[in-house]
Amino acid sequence: MEKGRGVVVVAALQFACSDEVSSNADKAERLVRAAHGKGASIVLIQELFEGYYFCQAQREDFFQRAKPYKGHPTIQRMQKLARELGVVIPVSFFEEANNAHYNSVAVIDADGTDLGLYRKSHIPDGPGYQEKFYFNPGDTGFKVFETKFAKIGIAICWDQWFPEAARAMVLQGAEILFYPTAIGSEPQDQGLDSRDHWKRVMQGHAGANLVPLVASNRIGKEIIKTEHGDSQITFYGNSFIAGPSGEIVAIANDKDEDVLVAEFDLDKIKSKRHSWGVFRDRRPELYKVLLTLDGSNKDL
């Protein structure tokens, strides 16, 4: 198949994590193999799948979970798997880079080649999601990776709430957007359920940019010890794949392990995207206000 053209089958994985790296890597491999068995050529694993979502607490011992990008054992394992199966695998991991730390994804092409790194740009900080304690803001910018099957854009969890990120990736040629995620209940308010809001925001990115979008989230209840006692999040899954008008074409529930797949004809989608006119009619010279935080300095 010509690179970046034709029909492509994508997959989103969903599973509960233990807090043991090897068992989670085993589970991810088993589900990647299942996705390949369903015909998938690009398979998305959820965010930080090597263990529990540790950002519920601010604990210095959790920095020991970080590893350097080069020589990372889980990335190397997924490179071997990608090469064996001929599939593309974005791999989420906690990166140590000298004295900096990042929430990162390495993109592995279908021949096992590491195509490079994306570091999460938007870092949340709230009850249960205290990522600013662990992660520096990413310095890679929004990137597009030319894989065997498609040009793909990768962003991570909180990035998915920002339309600017999706637009930046599609402007650079992304044909499909991928969002590995870890999101669930809110420890400070058990009545707050963001799942429908979460889905609609990303459906909007797909529809506004006329590209398919794949979101992979975890499931299960995770309890982390904090300085104030136990913190608990129940991750709500709902991993999904959206089509280029924002329609959901495959979705998981909030409790079960799943492997979602969907097929897209990138040639047909490209023709629709071009004919729809949203990229023809953009007015970048009018968008300078987006370079400000408060909208007051429009002359930058």
mmCIF file of C-alpha atoms in Angstrom:
data_model
loop_
_atom_site.group_PDB
_atom_site.id
_atom_site.type_symbol
_atom_site.label_atom_id
_atom_site.label_comp_id
_atom_site.label_asym_id
_atom_site.label_seq_id
_atom_site.Cartn_x
_atom_site.Cartn_y
_atom_site.Cartn_z
ATOM 1 C CA MET A 1 0.000 0.000 0.000
ATOM 2 C CA GLU A 2 1.303 3.457 -0.861
ATOM 3 C CA LYS A 3 2.386 5.352 2.214
ATOM 4 C CA GLY A 4 -0.343 7.561 3.655
ATOM 5 C CA ARG A 5 -2.932 6.606 0.995
ATOM 6 C CA GLY A 6 -5.845 4.209 0.542
ATOM 7 C CA VAL A 7 -7.842 2.216 3.048
ATOM 8 C CA VAL A 8 -6.566 1.911 6.626
ATOM 9 C CA VAL A 9 -7.934 0.008 9.622
ATOM 10 C CA VAL A 10 -7.314 1.620 13.035
ATOM 11 C CA ALA A 11 -7.800 0.191 16.516
ATOM 12 C CA ALA A 12 -8.272 1.527 20.050
ATOM 13 C CA LEU A 13 -7.454 -0.697 23.019
ATOM 14 C CA GLN A 14 -9.140 -0.468 26.425
ATOM 15 C CA PHE A 15 -8.122 -2.360 29.547
ATOM 16 C CA ALA A 16 -7.669 -2.136 33.309
ATOM 17 C CA CYS A 17 -4.101 -1.661 34.513
ATOM 18 C CA SER A 18 -2.400 -3.337 37.429
ATOM 19 C CA ASP A 19 0.563 -1.598 39.029
ATOM 20 C CA GLU A 20 3.071 -4.067 37.608
ATOM 21 C CA VAL A 21 4.845 -3.153 34.378
ATOM 22 C CA SER A 22 5.343 -6.605 32.906
ATOM 23 C CA SER A 23 1.714 -7.695 33.361
ATOM 24 C CA ASN A 24 0.465 -4.500 31.712
ATOM 25 C CA ALA A 25 2.922 -4.895 28.843
ATOM 26 C CA ASP A 26 1.757 -8.502 28.462
ATOM 27 C CA LYS A 27 -1.859 -7.357 28.319
ATOM 28 C CA ALA A 28 -1.069 -4.598 25.817
ATOM 29 C CA GLU A 29 0.745 -7.094 23.582
ATOM 30 C CA ARG A 30 -2.148 -9.559 23.771
ATOM 31 C CA LEU A 31 -4.620 -6.870 22.731
ATOM 32 C CA VAL A 32 -2.367 -5.515 19.970
ATOM 33 C CA ARG A 33 -2.272 -9.039 18.593
ATOM 34 C CA ALA A 34 -6.072 -9.210 18.835
ATOM 35 C CA ALA A 35 -6.376 -5.906 16.973
ATOM 36 C CA HIS A 36 -4.038 -7.191 14.272
ATOM 37 C CA GLY A 37 -6.234 -10.269 14.037
ATOM 38 C CA LYS A 38 -9.173 -7.960 13.307
ATOM 39 C CA GLY A 39 -7.229 -6.348 10.469
ATOM 40 C CA ALA A 40 -5.884 -3.263 12.239
ATOM 41 C CA SER A 41 -2.714 -1.655 10.924
ATOM 42 C CA ILE A 42 -2.463 1.226 13.464
ATOM 43 C CA VAL A 43 -3.162 0.297 17.104
ATOM 44 C CA LEU A 44 -3.520 2.834 19.936
ATOM 45 C CA ILE A 45 -2.733 1.835 23.535
ATOM 46 C CA GLN A 46 -3.977 4.026 26.398
ATOM 47 C CA GLU A 47 -1.930 6.653 28.244
ATOM 48 C CA LEU A 48 0.779 5.569 30.736
ATOM 49 C CA PHE A 49 -0.355 1.944 30.465
ATOM 50 C CA GLU A 50 2.704 0.513 32.264
ATOM 51 C CA GLY A 51 1.048 1.004 35.669
ATOM 52 C CA TYR A 52 -1.521 2.801 37.740
ATOM 53 C CA TYR A 53 -2.233 6.439 36.936
ATOM 54 C CA PHE A 54 0.100 7.635 39.689
ATOM 55 C CA CYS A 55 -0.680 11.365 39.333
ATOM 56 C CA GLN A 56 -3.440 11.105 41.940
ATOM 57 C CA ALA A 57 -0.687 11.821 44.505
ATOM 58 C CA GLN A 58 2.390 14.019 44.775
ATOM 59 C CA ARG A 59 5.012 11.471 45.801
ATOM 60 C CA GLU A 60 8.712 11.751 45.108
ATOM 61 C CA ASP A 61 9.112 7.956 44.996
ATOM 62 C CA PHE A 62 6.937 7.858 41.890
ATOM 63 C CA PHE A 63 9.697 9.562 39.899
ATOM 64 C CA GLN A 64 11.390 6.160 39.986
ATOM 65 C CA ARG A 65 8.798 5.052 37.421
ATOM 66 C CA ALA A 66 10.380 7.278 34.771
ATOM 67 C CA LYS A 67 12.905 5.897 32.298
ATOM 68 C CA PRO A 68 14.983 7.447 29.498
ATOM 69 C CA TYR A 69 13.559 7.339 25.996
ATOM 70 C CA LYS A 70 16.535 5.574 24.416
ATOM 71 C CA GLY A 71 16.744 1.965 25.506
ATOM 72 C CA HIS A 72 13.310 2.015 27.134
ATOM 73 C CA PRO A 73 12.373 -1.668 27.603
ATOM 74 C CA THR A 74 8.645 -1.311 26.853
ATOM 75 C CA ILE A 75 9.330 0.714 23.700
ATOM 76 C CA GLN A 76 11.824 -1.909 22.582
ATOM 77 C CA ARG A 77 9.281 -4.659 23.231
ATOM 78 C CA MET A 78 6.669 -2.827 21.161
ATOM 79 C CA GLN A 79 9.210 -2.270 18.372
ATOM 80 C CA LYS A 80 9.720 -6.034 18.178
ATOM 81 C CA LEU A 81 5.949 -6.595 18.183
ATOM 82 C CA ALA A 82 5.317 -3.940 15.516
ATOM 83 C CA ARG A 83 7.981 -5.472 13.283
ATOM 84 C CA GLU A 84 6.553 -8.983 13.745
ATOM 85 C CA LEU A 85 2.945 -7.984 13.008
ATOM 86 C CA GLY A 86 3.567 -5.149 10.541
ATOM 87 C CA VAL A 87 1.529 -2.655 12.570
ATOM 88 C CA VAL A 88 2.068 0.914 13.791
ATOM 89 C CA ILE A 89 2.041 1.347 17.599
ATOM 90 C CA PRO A 90 2.188 4.695 19.453
ATOM 91 C CA VAL A 91 3.709 3.883 22.876
ATOM 92 C CA SER A 92 2.948 6.083 25.897
ATOM 93 C CA PHE A 93 5.532 6.253 28.694
ATOM 94 C CA PHE A 94 6.894 8.352 31.599
ATOM 95 C CA GLU A 95 10.114 9.828 30.230
ATOM 96 C CA GLU A 96 13.196 10.893 32.176
ATOM 97 C CA ALA A 97 15.482 13.262 30.260
ATOM 98 C CA ASN A 98 18.368 14.221 32.544
ATOM 99 C CA ASN A 99 16.609 16.370 35.172
ATOM 100 C CA ALA A 100 13.438 16.873 33.140
ATOM 101 C CA HIS A 101 10.443 14.553 32.988
ATOM 102 C CA TYR A 102 7.770 14.264 30.317
ATOM 103 C CA ASN A 103 4.531 12.465 29.554
ATOM 104 C CA SER A 104 5.588 11.137 26.160
ATOM 105 C CA VAL A 105 4.666 8.928 23.214
ATOM 106 C CA ALA A 106 7.122 7.161 20.906
ATOM 107 C CA VAL A 107 5.657 6.292 17.502
ATOM 108 C CA ILE A 108 6.739 2.885 16.210
ATOM 109 C CA ASP A 109 6.297 2.234 12.485
ATOM 110 C CA ALA A 110 5.231 -1.087 10.978
ATOM 111 C CA ASP A 111 8.833 -2.229 10.432
ATOM 112 C CA GLY A 112 9.768 -1.523 14.060
ATOM 113 C CA THR A 113 11.435 1.808 13.308
ATOM 114 C CA ASP A 114 11.096 4.441 16.019
ATOM 115 C CA LEU A 115 9.798 7.506 14.134
ATOM 116 C CA GLY A 116 10.307 9.900 17.025
ATOM 117 C CA LEU A 117 8.817 11.405 20.127
ATOM 118 C CA TYR A 118 5.889 13.616 21.103
ATOM 119 C CA ARG A 119 5.857 15.172 24.572
ATOM 120 C CA LYS A 120 2.534 16.204 26.098
ATOM 121 C CA SER A 121 2.051 19.939 25.713
ATOM 122 C CA HIS A 122 -0.806 20.747 28.108
ATOM 123 C CA ILE A 123 -0.209 19.557 31.675
ATOM 124 C CA PRO A 124 -3.238 19.436 34.012
ATOM 125 C CA ASP A 125 -3.188 20.173 37.725
ATOM 126 C CA GLY A 126 -6.288 19.396 39.757
ATOM 127 C CA PRO A 127 -7.553 16.938 42.366
ATOM 128 C CA GLY A 128 -6.653 13.441 41.240
ATOM 129 C CA TYR A 129 -4.799 14.673 38.154
ATOM 130 C CA GLN A 130 -1.715 16.372 39.623
ATOM 131 C CA GLU A 131 0.500 16.030 36.580
ATOM 132 C CA LYS A 132 2.380 19.305 37.020
ATOM 133 C CA PHE A 133 4.212 17.722 39.967
ATOM 134 C CA TYR A 134 5.741 15.130 37.618
ATOM 135 C CA PHE A 135 5.849 16.466 34.073
ATOM 136 C CA ASN A 136 7.547 19.385 32.408
ATOM 137 C CA PRO A 137 5.496 20.984 29.629
ATOM 138 C CA GLY A 138 6.372 19.253 26.386
ATOM 139 C CA ASP A 139 8.899 20.960 24.107
ATOM 140 C CA THR A 140 8.361 19.037 20.863
ATOM 141 C CA GLY A 141 5.434 21.044 19.553
ATOM 142 C CA PHE A 142 2.616 19.302 17.727
ATOM 143 C CA LYS A 143 3.985 16.800 15.257
ATOM 144 C CA VAL A 144 2.858 14.584 12.405
ATOM 145 C CA PHE A 145 4.435 11.177 11.885
ATOM 146 C CA GLU A 146 4.548 9.634 8.416
ATOM 147 C CA THR A 147 3.913 5.955 9.019
ATOM 148 C CA LYS A 148 3.582 3.147 6.494
ATOM 149 C CA PHE A 149 -0.197 3.476 6.439
ATOM 150 C CA ALA A 150 -1.015 7.143 7.111
ATOM 151 C CA LYS A 151 0.271 10.476 8.320
ATOM 152 C CA ILE A 152 -0.829 10.558 11.947
ATOM 153 C CA GLY A 153 -1.031 13.184 14.652
ATOM 154 C CA ILE A 154 -0.555 12.153 18.291
ATOM 155 C CA ALA A 155 -1.580 14.192 21.313
ATOM 156 C CA ILE A 156 -2.081 13.045 24.901
ATOM 157 C CA CYS A 157 -5.116 13.218 27.216
ATOM 158 C CA TRP A 158 -5.457 16.857 28.395
ATOM 159 C CA ASP A 159 -4.232 17.941 24.941
ATOM 160 C CA GLN A 160 -7.546 16.587 23.633
ATOM 161 C CA TRP A 161 -9.469 19.503 25.160
ATOM 162 C CA PHE A 162 -7.637 22.050 22.978
ATOM 163 C CA PRO A 163 -8.907 22.566 19.416
ATOM 164 C CA GLU A 164 -5.702 24.411 18.552
ATOM 165 C CA ALA A 165 -3.721 21.177 18.963
ATOM 166 C CA ALA A 166 -5.959 19.201 16.609
ATOM 167 C CA ARG A 167 -5.929 21.969 14.002
ATOM 168 C CA ALA A 168 -2.131 22.313 14.222
ATOM 169 C CA MET A 169 -1.660 18.617 13.501
ATOM 170 C CA VAL A 170 -4.091 18.534 10.581
ATOM 171 C CA LEU A 171 -2.549 21.693 9.104
ATOM 172 C CA GLN A 172 0.732 19.756 9.010
ATOM 173 C CA GLY A 173 -0.908 16.937 7.070
ATOM 174 C CA ALA A 174 -2.251 14.555 9.721
ATOM 175 C CA GLU A 175 -4.821 12.222 8.177
ATOM 176 C CA ILE A 176 -5.880 10.613 11.485
ATOM 177 C CA LEU A 177 -5.667 11.939 15.066
ATOM 178 C CA PHE A 178 -4.812 9.690 18.029
ATOM 179 C CA TYR A 179 -5.340 10.501 21.720
ATOM 180 C CA PRO A 180 -4.102 8.050 24.388
ATOM 181 C CA THR A 181 -5.938 8.936 27.599
ATOM 182 C CA ALA A 182 -6.389 8.312 31.331
ATOM 183 C CA ILE A 183 -9.604 9.921 32.578
ATOM 184 C CA GLY A 184 -12.359 8.972 34.979
ATOM 185 C CA SER A 185 -14.112 10.113 38.114
ATOM 186 C CA GLU A 186 -13.176 13.246 40.038
ATOM 187 C CA PRO A 187 -11.982 12.513 43.609
ATOM 188 C CA GLN A 188 -13.259 15.864 44.883
ATOM 189 C CA ASP A 189 -16.740 15.411 43.365
ATOM 190 C CA GLN A 190 -18.054 11.902 42.799
ATOM 191 C CA GLY A 191 -21.128 13.383 41.133
ATOM 192 C CA LEU A 192 -19.096 14.906 38.304
ATOM 193 C CA ASP A 193 -19.043 12.695 35.200
ATOM 194 C CA SER A 194 -17.172 14.197 32.245
ATOM 195 C CA ARG A 195 -17.439 11.280 29.816
ATOM 196 C CA ASP A 196 -20.019 12.784 27.460
ATOM 197 C CA HIS A 197 -18.280 16.169 27.442
ATOM 198 C CA TRP A 198 -14.970 14.384 26.810
ATOM 199 C CA LYS A 199 -16.357 12.536 23.796
ATOM 200 C CA ARG A 200 -18.145 15.542 22.302
ATOM 201 C CA VAL A 201 -15.029 17.719 22.400
ATOM 202 C CA MET A 202 -13.035 15.195 20.385
ATOM 203 C CA GLN A 203 -15.922 14.500 18.036
ATOM 204 C CA GLY A 204 -15.780 18.231 17.335
ATOM 205 C CA HIS A 205 -12.070 17.994 16.490
ATOM 206 C CA ALA A 206 -12.801 15.209 14.005
ATOM 207 C CA GLY A 207 -15.681 17.097 12.416
ATOM 208 C CA ALA A 208 -13.981 20.500 12.341
ATOM 209 C CA ASN A 209 -10.899 19.052 10.647
ATOM 210 C CA LEU A 210 -12.633 16.309 8.606
ATOM 211 C CA VAL A 211 -10.337 13.525 9.815
ATOM 212 C CA PRO A 212 -10.933 10.291 11.740
ATOM 213 C CA LEU A 213 -10.014 10.328 15.428
ATOM 214 C CA VAL A 214 -9.087 7.500 17.808
ATOM 215 C CA ALA A 215 -9.251 7.804 21.629
ATOM 216 C CA SER A 216 -8.083 5.051 23.986
ATOM 217 C CA ASN A 217 -8.898 5.218 27.718
ATOM 218 C CA ARG A 218 -8.411 2.831 30.635
ATOM 219 C CA ILE A 219 -11.025 1.201 32.866
ATOM 220 C CA GLY A 220 -11.095 0.037 36.472
ATOM 221 C CA LYS A 221 -10.777 1.465 39.978
ATOM 222 C CA GLU A 222 -7.322 2.607 41.088
ATOM 223 C CA ILE A 223 -6.420 3.606 44.654
ATOM 224 C CA ILE A 224 -3.241 5.585 45.343
ATOM 225 C CA LYS A 225 -1.917 6.422 48.804
ATOM 226 C CA THR A 226 -1.417 10.173 49.291
ATOM 227 C CA GLU A 227 -0.248 12.378 52.138
ATOM 228 C CA HIS A 228 -3.927 12.968 52.932
ATOM 229 C CA GLY A 229 -5.034 9.329 52.775
ATOM 230 C CA ASP A 230 -6.219 7.217 49.897
ATOM 231 C CA SER A 231 -7.265 8.785 46.593
ATOM 232 C CA GLN A 232 -9.515 6.814 44.237
ATOM 233 C CA ILE A 233 -10.426 7.189 40.568
ATOM 234 C CA THR A 234 -12.756 4.924 38.622
ATOM 235 C CA PHE A 235 -11.695 5.227 34.990
ATOM 236 C CA TYR A 236 -14.683 5.309 32.673
ATOM 237 C CA GLY A 237 -13.335 3.796 29.465
ATOM 238 C CA ASN A 238 -15.672 4.809 26.633
ATOM 239 C CA SER A 239 -12.757 4.526 24.212
ATOM 240 C CA PHE A 240 -14.036 5.374 20.767
ATOM 241 C CA ILE A 241 -13.301 5.921 17.102
ATOM 242 C CA ALA A 242 -14.917 8.862 15.303
ATOM 243 C CA GLY A 243 -15.284 9.413 11.587
ATOM 244 C CA PRO A 244 -14.471 12.601 9.669
ATOM 245 C CA SER A 245 -17.827 14.260 10.348
ATOM 246 C CA GLY A 246 -17.477 13.605 14.079
ATOM 247 C CA GLU A 247 -19.762 10.582 14.059
ATOM 248 C CA ILE A 248 -18.880 7.772 16.471
ATOM 249 C CA VAL A 249 -18.307 4.585 14.479
ATOM 250 C CA ALA A 250 -17.112 2.355 17.346
ATOM 251 C CA ILE A 251 -17.309 2.769 21.124
ATOM 252 C CA ALA A 252 -16.530 0.717 24.227
ATOM 253 C CA ASN A 253 -18.453 0.709 27.495
ATOM 254 C CA ASP A 254 -17.193 1.843 30.904
ATOM 255 C CA LYS A 255 -16.348 -1.560 32.393
ATOM 256 C CA ASP A 256 -15.060 -4.071 29.856
ATOM 257 C CA GLU A 257 -11.768 -4.727 28.147
ATOM 258 C CA ASP A 258 -12.169 -4.074 24.450
ATOM 259 C CA VAL A 259 -10.516 -3.859 21.055
ATOM 260 C CA LEU A 260 -12.280 -1.390 18.763
ATOM 261 C CA VAL A 261 -11.595 -1.317 15.031
ATOM 262 C CA ALA A 262 -12.795 0.851 12.153
ATOM 263 C CA GLU A 263 -11.874 1.151 8.493
ATOM 264 C CA PHE A 264 -11.416 4.434 6.663
ATOM 265 C CA ASP A 265 -10.743 5.281 3.027
ATOM 266 C CA LEU A 266 -8.234 8.115 3.310
ATOM 267 C CA ASP A 267 -8.515 9.035 -0.375
ATOM 268 C CA LYS A 268 -12.247 9.605 -0.114
ATOM 269 C CA ILE A 269 -11.850 11.509 3.160
ATOM 270 C CA LYS A 270 -9.167 13.725 1.626
ATOM 271 C CA SER A 271 -11.467 14.618 -1.265
ATOM 272 C CA LYS A 272 -14.272 15.462 1.159
ATOM 273 C CA ARG A 273 -11.927 17.526 3.360
ATOM 274 C CA HIS A 274 -10.702 19.536 0.391
ATOM 275 C CA SER A 275 -14.158 20.088 -1.094
ATOM 276 C CA TRP A 276 -15.706 21.118 2.236
ATOM 277 C CA GLY A 277 -13.671 24.331 2.147
ATOM 278 C CA VAL A 278 -12.733 24.841 5.791
ATOM 279 C CA PHE A 279 -9.025 24.830 4.985
ATOM 280 C CA ARG A 280 -9.502 26.896 1.817
ATOM 281 C CA ASP A 281 -11.380 29.605 3.718
ATOM 282 C CA ARG A 282 -9.150 29.921 6.770
ATOM 283 C CA ARG A 283 -7.938 33.445 7.637
ATOM 284 C CA PRO A 284 -4.711 32.979 9.631
ATOM 285 C CA GLU A 285 -4.000 36.721 9.625
ATOM 286 C CA LEU A 286 -7.131 37.209 11.762
ATOM 287 C CA TYR A 287 -6.155 34.664 14.393
ATOM 288 C CA LYS A 288 -3.349 36.583 16.121
ATOM 289 C CA VAL A 289 -5.473 36.820 19.251
ATOM 290 C CA LEU A 290 -4.782 33.093 19.702
ATOM 291 C CA LEU A 291 -1.156 34.000 20.445
ATOM 292 C CA THR A 292 -2.276 35.771 23.638
ATOM 293 C CA LEU A 293 -3.495 34.429 26.981
ATOM 294 C CA ASP A 294 -6.176 37.060 27.635
ATOM 295 C CA GLY A 295 -7.052 38.321 24.178
ATOM 296 C CA SER A 296 -5.854 41.849 24.923
ATOM 297 C CA ASN A 297 -2.718 42.123 22.769
ATOM 298 C CA LYS A 298 -3.918 41.475 19.230
ATOM 299 C CA ASP A 299 -0.966 43.247 17.548
ATOM 300 C CA LEU A 300 1.637 40.601 18.318
#
